[in-house]
Amino acid sequence: MVLTLADELQAQGHTCHIICFKRFQELRSKQVVPNHIFPLEFLRWLPRSIRGPLVAPLLDRFIRLKIGIPDLVLSNLLPADRILSHSKLPNVQLVVHNTLSQELLVSAKPDKQHELRAMLASIYALKPCICVSRGVLEDLQALLPTQKQAVCIYNPVDLDLIATSAQEPNPIKLPEYFIHVGKFKQAKRHDRLLRAYALSAIKTPLVLVGQGELLASSQALAEELGISERVMFAGFHSNPYPLMAGAKGLLLASDFEGLGLVILEALALKVPVISTDCPSGPNEILPAANLIATDDLASFADKLRALDQNPNAFQVELNPEFAPRHAAQQYLAQTTPHKL
C-alpha cells in the first residue's frame, strides 16, 4: 500500500519519502522514491510505555534533516504509530490497517483488556487517523469514542504491477485449483477453510500459499479430515500473482480483515472470490452472493460447490475507488492547506 500510494503521488508530480525502521531489500517502486532508515534498533531497549514520547523528538529531527517539513506525514503500523503519535511535526496522521478491537483486544487476556484499551487510546486518540475501510473506521470509533478526527480511505491496488507480475511462470502445474493466500495465523482461520472444503467434497484441489505459526496444525488437520491428497501447502511466495492468476477461485475464511487486499488483487486478475462476511473489508468489496456467514460451515461448503460448478457466476468487477489515482486524491485532501 505504501509503495503503491507513493508511486502514484510521485507520478502526479509530488515528492514522497519513505522512512523505515530497518532495511528492506524488497522496497521496489516504479518511481524513484527516496527511502531513509531511522535506526530504531538502537533504541528498542527503551520500555514501550515510554518509547513514544522519548523517541518522537529524535524521529522528528531525523525527518527535518533528511526531508524538511513535510505537508503530510503518514504513520503505518503500531511501532511507528507508538512514536509518531507524539510527534510535533505538523499534519501527522496514523493509518489504521485493521480492526483494533479484534486484532489486539481479542487476543489479550481478560485481566489485560483495560490496560490494552488504555494503551490504544494513548496512541490513536492523539492524532487524526486514516482507516483503510469503513469497518475499521467504525471499529475505531466504537473502541475510542473520543477519536473525532478519523476518515476512511481505501487501500489502493496497483493494477499494472499485478498484471505484470502475474505474467511470470506459475509453479503450480495443476489443471485447476482453488487458492488461499495468507499467513497461517488465527485470524485467517485455515481450520474453518479446511473443514468447509472437506464438507464440500469437491475434487478441485486447494492450494494454500503462506507460512506461519499454525502451518503444522493446519497440515495435521488436513490429514485428520482425509483431504491431504487434495490440499497443497505451497509455502511462501514473494510473488503470488502467477499462482492467483491461474486459480479457479480465491477463498477467504477470516475472522476479521482490515480491508482484504488479497480480494482486490484477485479481482484485478479476474479471479472470482468467495469470503466469510467478517466485520470489515470483504462486504465493502464483494456482493452478498459472494459472502458467507462467518461460522456457517454448511453454507461455506454450499458456496464452494457453487463456485466449483460455475465460477463465472462469482465474477466481480473491481470498483474504481480502489484505484491508486482515487486514493492519491483523497490523501492529497488531507495535506495542510497552506502547503499545497
Short mmCIF file of C-alpha atoms in Angstrom, two decimals:
data_model
loop_
_atom_site.label_atom_id
_atom_site.label_comp_id
_atom_site.label_asym_id
_atom_site.label_seq_id
_atom_site.Cartn_x
_atom_site.Cartn_y
_atom_site.Cartn_z
CA MET A 1 0.00 0.00 0.00
CA VAL A 2 2.80 2.46 0.94
CA LEU A 3 4.72 1.95 -2.30
CA THR A 4 1.57 1.98 -4.43
CA LEU A 5 0.49 5.30 -2.95
CA ALA A 6 4.00 6.79 -3.14
CA ASP A 7 4.35 5.74 -6.79
CA GLU A 8 1.04 7.36 -7.70
CA LEU A 9 1.79 10.59 -5.83
CA GLN A 10 5.21 10.80 -7.49
CA ALA A 11 3.61 10.19 -10.89
CA GLN A 12 1.30 13.14 -10.19
CA GLY A 13 4.30 15.39 -9.55
CA HIS A 14 4.53 15.28 -5.77
CA THR A 15 7.66 14.40 -3.80
CA CYS A 16 7.44 11.41 -1.47
CA HIS A 17 9.87 9.91 1.01
CA ILE A 18 9.62 6.57 2.79
CA ILE A 19 11.16 6.10 6.24
CA CYS A 20 11.73 2.57 7.54
CA PHE A 21 12.95 1.40 10.93
CA LYS A 22 15.04 -1.33 9.29
CA ARG A 23 16.32 -2.05 5.82
CA PHE A 24 14.06 -3.97 3.44
CA GLN A 25 15.53 -5.32 0.20
CA GLU A 26 12.06 -5.71 -1.34
CA LEU A 27 11.39 -1.95 -1.42
CA ARG A 28 10.97 -1.71 -5.18
CA SER A 29 9.00 1.11 -6.74
CA LYS A 30 8.11 2.20 -10.26
CA GLN A 31 9.04 5.78 -9.47
CA VAL A 32 12.26 6.93 -7.80
CA VAL A 33 11.05 7.19 -4.21
CA PRO A 34 13.82 8.13 -1.75
CA ASN A 35 13.88 5.95 1.35
CA HIS A 36 15.64 6.53 4.64
CA ILE A 37 16.47 4.21 7.55
CA PHE A 38 15.81 5.52 11.05
CA PRO A 39 17.91 3.24 13.34
CA LEU A 40 15.22 2.34 15.85
CA GLU A 41 17.01 -0.92 16.75
CA PHE A 42 19.44 1.09 18.89
CA LEU A 43 16.52 2.46 20.91
CA ARG A 44 14.47 -0.70 21.44
CA TRP A 45 15.94 -1.07 24.93
CA LEU A 46 13.58 1.72 25.97
CA PRO A 47 10.39 0.34 27.58
CA ARG A 48 7.43 0.54 25.21
CA SER A 49 5.46 2.55 27.75
CA ILE A 50 7.86 5.49 27.41
CA ARG A 51 9.41 4.81 24.00
CA GLY A 52 6.98 7.00 22.05
CA PRO A 53 7.49 10.34 23.82
CA LEU A 54 11.26 9.78 24.13
CA VAL A 55 11.92 8.70 20.54
CA ALA A 56 9.48 11.08 18.80
CA PRO A 57 11.77 14.16 19.10
CA LEU A 58 14.63 12.14 17.60
CA LEU A 59 12.49 10.97 14.69
CA ASP A 60 11.16 14.50 14.15
CA ARG A 61 14.72 15.80 13.96
CA PHE A 62 15.68 12.98 11.56
CA ILE A 63 12.77 13.89 9.27
CA ARG A 64 13.60 17.60 9.33
CA LEU A 65 17.26 16.90 8.50
CA LYS A 66 16.60 14.36 5.73
CA ILE A 67 13.43 15.80 4.20
CA GLY A 68 12.45 19.15 5.68
CA ILE A 69 8.93 19.87 6.95
CA PRO A 70 6.51 17.57 5.08
CA ASP A 71 2.99 18.59 4.08
CA LEU A 72 1.72 15.24 5.30
CA VAL A 73 3.25 12.52 7.48
CA LEU A 74 1.60 9.09 7.32
CA SER A 75 2.39 6.56 10.02
CA ASN A 76 1.84 2.88 9.24
CA LEU A 77 1.61 0.09 11.84
CA LEU A 78 1.90 0.08 15.63
CA PRO A 79 5.70 0.54 16.09
CA ALA A 80 5.58 3.73 14.02
CA ASP A 81 2.23 4.85 15.47
CA ARG A 82 3.60 4.50 19.00
CA ILE A 83 6.28 7.08 18.16
CA LEU A 84 4.58 9.42 15.69
CA SER A 85 1.53 9.83 17.91
CA HIS A 86 3.87 12.03 19.99
CA SER A 87 5.40 13.86 17.01
CA LYS A 88 5.45 17.67 16.96
CA LEU A 89 5.60 17.78 13.16
CA PRO A 90 2.54 19.33 11.51
CA ASN A 91 -0.16 17.11 9.99
CA VAL A 92 0.86 13.67 11.27
CA GLN A 93 -1.86 11.08 10.60
CA LEU A 94 -1.97 7.44 11.68
CA VAL A 95 -3.09 4.87 9.10
CA VAL A 96 -5.12 2.13 10.80
CA HIS A 97 -4.93 -1.09 8.79
CA ASN A 98 -7.10 -3.42 10.87
CA THR A 99 -9.93 -3.57 13.36
CA LEU A 100 -8.01 -2.85 16.55
CA SER A 101 -10.66 -4.37 18.81
CA GLN A 102 -10.31 -7.69 17.01
CA GLU A 103 -6.59 -7.67 16.30
CA LEU A 104 -5.41 -6.67 19.77
CA LEU A 105 -8.16 -6.83 22.36
CA VAL A 106 -9.50 -10.26 21.40
CA SER A 107 -6.01 -11.77 21.74
CA ALA A 108 -5.45 -10.24 25.20
CA LYS A 109 -6.20 -11.97 28.48
CA PRO A 110 -9.35 -10.66 30.21
CA ASP A 111 -7.35 -9.04 33.01
CA LYS A 112 -5.30 -7.13 30.40
CA GLN A 113 -8.23 -5.72 28.40
CA HIS A 114 -8.43 -2.42 30.29
CA GLU A 115 -4.67 -1.94 30.14
CA LEU A 116 -4.59 -2.61 26.40
CA ARG A 117 -7.51 -0.30 25.72
CA ALA A 118 -5.69 2.47 27.61
CA MET A 119 -2.56 1.81 25.56
CA LEU A 120 -4.50 2.11 22.31
CA ALA A 121 -6.14 5.32 23.49
CA SER A 122 -2.72 6.75 24.39
CA ILE A 123 -1.75 6.31 20.72
CA TYR A 124 -4.78 6.52 18.44
CA ALA A 125 -6.68 9.27 20.26
CA LEU A 126 -3.77 11.70 19.93
CA LYS A 127 -3.68 12.20 16.15
CA PRO A 128 -6.06 12.14 13.19
CA CYS A 129 -6.49 8.62 11.82
CA ILE A 130 -7.00 7.28 8.30
CA CYS A 131 -8.80 3.92 8.28
CA VAL A 132 -8.46 1.55 5.33
CA SER A 133 -12.14 0.54 5.35
CA ARG A 134 -15.46 1.72 6.74
CA GLY A 135 -15.47 -1.27 9.06
CA VAL A 136 -12.10 -0.28 10.51
CA LEU A 137 -13.36 3.29 10.95
CA GLU A 138 -16.50 2.15 12.78
CA ASP A 139 -14.44 -0.19 14.97
CA LEU A 140 -12.00 2.61 15.89
CA GLN A 141 -14.83 4.99 16.76
CA ALA A 142 -16.54 2.35 18.91
CA LEU A 143 -13.27 1.49 20.65
CA LEU A 144 -12.21 5.12 21.17
CA PRO A 145 -15.30 7.37 21.27
CA THR A 146 -13.06 10.43 21.81
CA GLN A 147 -11.45 9.95 18.38
CA LYS A 148 -13.30 12.53 16.27
CA GLN A 149 -10.67 13.04 13.55
CA ALA A 150 -10.86 9.76 11.65
CA VAL A 151 -11.74 9.20 7.99
CA CYS A 152 -11.89 6.21 5.64
CA ILE A 153 -9.59 5.98 2.61
CA TYR A 154 -9.46 2.59 0.91
CA ASN A 155 -6.09 0.98 0.27
CA PRO A 156 -5.21 1.26 -3.43
CA VAL A 157 -4.35 -1.71 -5.62
CA ASP A 158 -1.75 -1.34 -8.39
CA LEU A 159 -3.39 -2.95 -11.42
CA ASP A 160 -0.37 -2.54 -13.71
CA LEU A 161 2.08 -4.07 -11.22
CA ILE A 162 -0.22 -7.01 -10.53
CA ALA A 163 -0.82 -7.69 -14.23
CA THR A 164 2.91 -7.56 -14.99
CA SER A 165 3.87 -9.72 -12.00
CA ALA A 166 1.22 -12.30 -12.90
CA GLN A 167 2.93 -12.96 -16.25
CA GLU A 168 5.83 -14.77 -14.57
CA PRO A 169 5.75 -18.60 -14.72
CA ASN A 170 3.23 -20.29 -12.43
CA PRO A 171 4.93 -23.00 -10.32
CA ILE A 172 1.56 -24.71 -9.69
CA LYS A 173 1.12 -27.23 -12.50
CA LEU A 174 -2.40 -28.39 -11.67
CA PRO A 175 -5.04 -28.03 -14.42
CA GLU A 176 -7.35 -26.24 -11.97
CA TYR A 177 -7.31 -25.36 -8.26
CA PHE A 178 -8.68 -23.03 -5.62
CA ILE A 179 -6.27 -20.82 -3.71
CA HIS A 180 -5.89 -19.10 -0.35
CA VAL A 181 -3.08 -16.60 0.17
CA GLY A 182 -2.21 -15.53 3.70
CA LYS A 183 -0.15 -16.16 6.80
CA PHE A 184 -1.04 -19.20 8.88
CA LYS A 185 -2.34 -17.36 11.95
CA GLN A 186 -5.54 -17.47 13.99
CA ALA A 187 -7.29 -14.56 12.26
CA LYS A 188 -7.10 -16.26 8.85
CA ARG A 189 -8.94 -19.37 10.10
CA HIS A 190 -7.34 -22.01 7.90
CA ASP A 191 -9.13 -24.53 10.12
CA ARG A 192 -12.52 -23.17 9.01
CA LEU A 193 -11.44 -23.23 5.37
CA LEU A 194 -10.20 -26.82 5.57
CA ARG A 195 -13.36 -28.03 7.32
CA ALA A 196 -15.61 -26.31 4.77
CA TYR A 197 -13.52 -27.71 1.92
CA ALA A 198 -13.76 -31.22 3.38
CA LEU A 199 -17.52 -30.84 3.87
CA SER A 200 -17.99 -29.69 0.27
CA ALA A 201 -16.43 -32.94 -1.04
CA ILE A 202 -15.33 -31.15 -4.22
CA LYS A 203 -12.42 -32.69 -6.12
CA THR A 204 -10.77 -29.45 -7.29
CA PRO A 205 -7.51 -29.18 -5.29
CA LEU A 206 -6.93 -26.45 -2.72
CA VAL A 207 -3.59 -24.59 -2.74
CA LEU A 208 -2.60 -22.78 0.46
CA VAL A 209 0.09 -20.13 -0.04
CA GLY A 210 1.93 -18.81 3.00
CA GLN A 211 3.71 -19.78 6.16
CA GLY A 212 3.25 -19.08 9.86
CA GLU A 213 2.82 -20.45 13.35
CA LEU A 214 -0.30 -22.52 12.54
CA LEU A 215 1.11 -24.24 9.46
CA ALA A 216 1.85 -27.54 11.22
CA SER A 217 -1.57 -27.70 12.89
CA SER A 218 -3.24 -26.96 9.54
CA GLN A 219 -1.30 -29.79 7.90
CA ALA A 220 -2.34 -32.11 10.73
CA LEU A 221 -5.98 -31.07 10.33
CA ALA A 222 -5.87 -31.80 6.59
CA GLU A 223 -4.64 -35.31 7.44
CA GLU A 224 -7.32 -35.74 10.09
CA LEU A 225 -10.07 -34.66 7.66
CA GLY A 226 -8.81 -37.05 4.98
CA ILE A 227 -8.17 -34.31 2.43
CA SER A 228 -4.37 -34.11 2.49
CA GLU A 229 -4.11 -35.56 -1.03
CA ARG A 230 -6.23 -32.67 -2.37
CA VAL A 231 -4.57 -29.89 -0.34
CA MET A 232 -1.22 -28.43 -1.39
CA PHE A 233 0.76 -26.42 1.16
CA ALA A 234 2.74 -24.27 -1.27
CA GLY A 235 4.80 -22.23 1.21
CA PHE A 236 5.67 -18.55 0.94
CA HIS A 237 5.95 -16.90 -2.49
CA SER A 238 7.31 -13.37 -2.79
CA ASN A 239 5.27 -13.06 -5.98
CA PRO A 240 1.97 -14.92 -5.51
CA TYR A 241 0.27 -13.32 -8.52
CA PRO A 242 1.04 -16.07 -11.09
CA LEU A 243 -0.46 -18.59 -8.64
CA MET A 244 -3.51 -16.40 -8.09
CA ALA A 245 -4.00 -15.72 -11.79
CA GLY A 246 -4.06 -19.46 -12.51
CA ALA A 247 -6.65 -20.24 -9.84
CA LYS A 248 -10.27 -21.17 -10.43
CA GLY A 249 -11.18 -19.01 -7.44
CA LEU A 250 -9.77 -17.38 -4.32
CA LEU A 251 -11.15 -18.36 -0.91
CA LEU A 252 -11.05 -16.34 2.31
CA ALA A 253 -12.21 -17.66 5.69
CA SER A 254 -11.02 -14.92 8.06
CA ASP A 255 -12.49 -13.90 11.41
CA PHE A 256 -11.51 -10.32 10.62
CA GLU A 257 -9.75 -8.28 7.96
CA GLY A 258 -8.79 -4.63 7.71
CA LEU A 259 -9.83 -4.39 4.08
CA GLY A 260 -8.84 -7.66 2.45
CA LEU A 261 -6.20 -6.55 -0.04
CA VAL A 262 -5.87 -10.09 -1.40
CA ILE A 263 -9.52 -9.86 -2.54
CA LEU A 264 -8.74 -6.71 -4.53
CA GLU A 265 -5.67 -8.39 -6.04
CA ALA A 266 -7.73 -11.40 -7.11
CA LEU A 267 -10.42 -9.21 -8.67
CA ALA A 268 -7.71 -7.28 -10.52
CA LEU A 269 -6.70 -10.64 -12.05
CA LYS A 270 -10.33 -11.50 -12.93
CA VAL A 271 -10.32 -14.35 -10.39
CA PRO A 272 -13.67 -14.96 -8.63
CA VAL A 273 -13.67 -14.72 -4.83
CA ILE A 274 -15.83 -16.04 -2.02
CA SER A 275 -15.23 -14.92 1.56
CA THR A 276 -16.58 -15.02 5.05
CA ASP A 277 -18.59 -11.90 5.84
CA CYS A 278 -16.25 -10.80 8.64
CA PRO A 279 -16.69 -7.43 10.42
CA SER A 280 -14.85 -5.26 7.90
CA GLY A 281 -13.43 -5.41 4.41
CA PRO A 282 -14.97 -8.21 2.33
CA ASN A 283 -18.53 -6.84 2.43
CA GLU A 284 -17.21 -3.47 1.23
CA ILE A 285 -15.72 -5.14 -1.87
CA LEU A 286 -17.91 -8.15 -2.68
CA PRO A 287 -21.68 -8.51 -3.22
CA ALA A 288 -23.78 -10.58 -0.82
CA ALA A 289 -23.78 -13.53 -3.23
CA ASN A 290 -20.02 -13.94 -2.69
CA LEU A 291 -20.18 -13.81 1.12
CA ILE A 292 -20.76 -16.48 3.76
CA ALA A 293 -21.78 -16.07 7.41
CA THR A 294 -18.60 -16.40 9.43
CA ASP A 295 -19.38 -19.60 11.35
CA ASP A 296 -21.74 -21.34 8.92
CA LEU A 297 -19.69 -24.27 7.62
CA ALA A 298 -22.62 -25.76 5.72
CA SER A 299 -23.16 -22.52 3.80
CA PHE A 300 -19.44 -22.25 3.14
CA ALA A 301 -19.44 -25.78 1.71
CA ASP A 302 -22.51 -24.99 -0.42
CA LYS A 303 -20.85 -21.83 -1.75
CA LEU A 304 -17.69 -23.78 -2.57
CA ARG A 305 -19.69 -26.31 -4.57
CA ALA A 306 -21.46 -23.49 -6.43
CA LEU A 307 -18.14 -21.80 -7.20
CA ASP A 308 -16.70 -25.10 -8.39
CA GLN A 309 -19.64 -25.69 -10.75
CA ASN A 310 -19.93 -22.14 -12.12
CA PRO A 311 -17.03 -19.79 -11.28
CA ASN A 312 -18.26 -17.16 -13.74
CA ALA A 313 -21.31 -16.58 -11.54
CA PHE A 314 -18.97 -15.16 -8.89
CA GLN A 315 -17.02 -12.75 -11.11
CA VAL A 316 -16.97 -9.20 -9.71
CA GLU A 317 -15.72 -6.01 -11.36
CA LEU A 318 -13.16 -4.05 -9.36
CA ASN A 319 -14.61 -0.74 -8.20
CA PRO A 320 -12.62 2.30 -9.45
CA GLU A 321 -12.49 3.69 -5.89
CA PHE A 322 -9.72 1.16 -5.21
CA ALA A 323 -7.51 2.63 -7.97
CA PRO A 324 -4.29 4.42 -6.91
CA ARG A 325 -5.37 7.70 -8.53
CA HIS A 326 -8.55 7.81 -6.45
CA ALA A 327 -6.68 7.06 -3.21
CA ALA A 328 -3.99 9.63 -4.01
CA GLN A 329 -6.59 12.37 -4.45
CA GLN A 330 -8.12 11.53 -1.09
CA TYR A 331 -4.73 11.57 0.63
CA LEU A 332 -3.88 14.89 -1.01
CA ALA A 333 -7.06 16.28 0.50
CA GLN A 334 -5.53 15.52 3.91
CA THR A 335 -2.48 17.72 3.32
CA THR A 336 -2.03 21.02 5.12
CA PRO A 337 -3.99 23.59 3.04
CA HIS A 338 -1.40 26.36 3.12
CA LYS A 339 1.29 23.94 1.89
CA LEU A 340 -0.50 22.95 -1.35
#
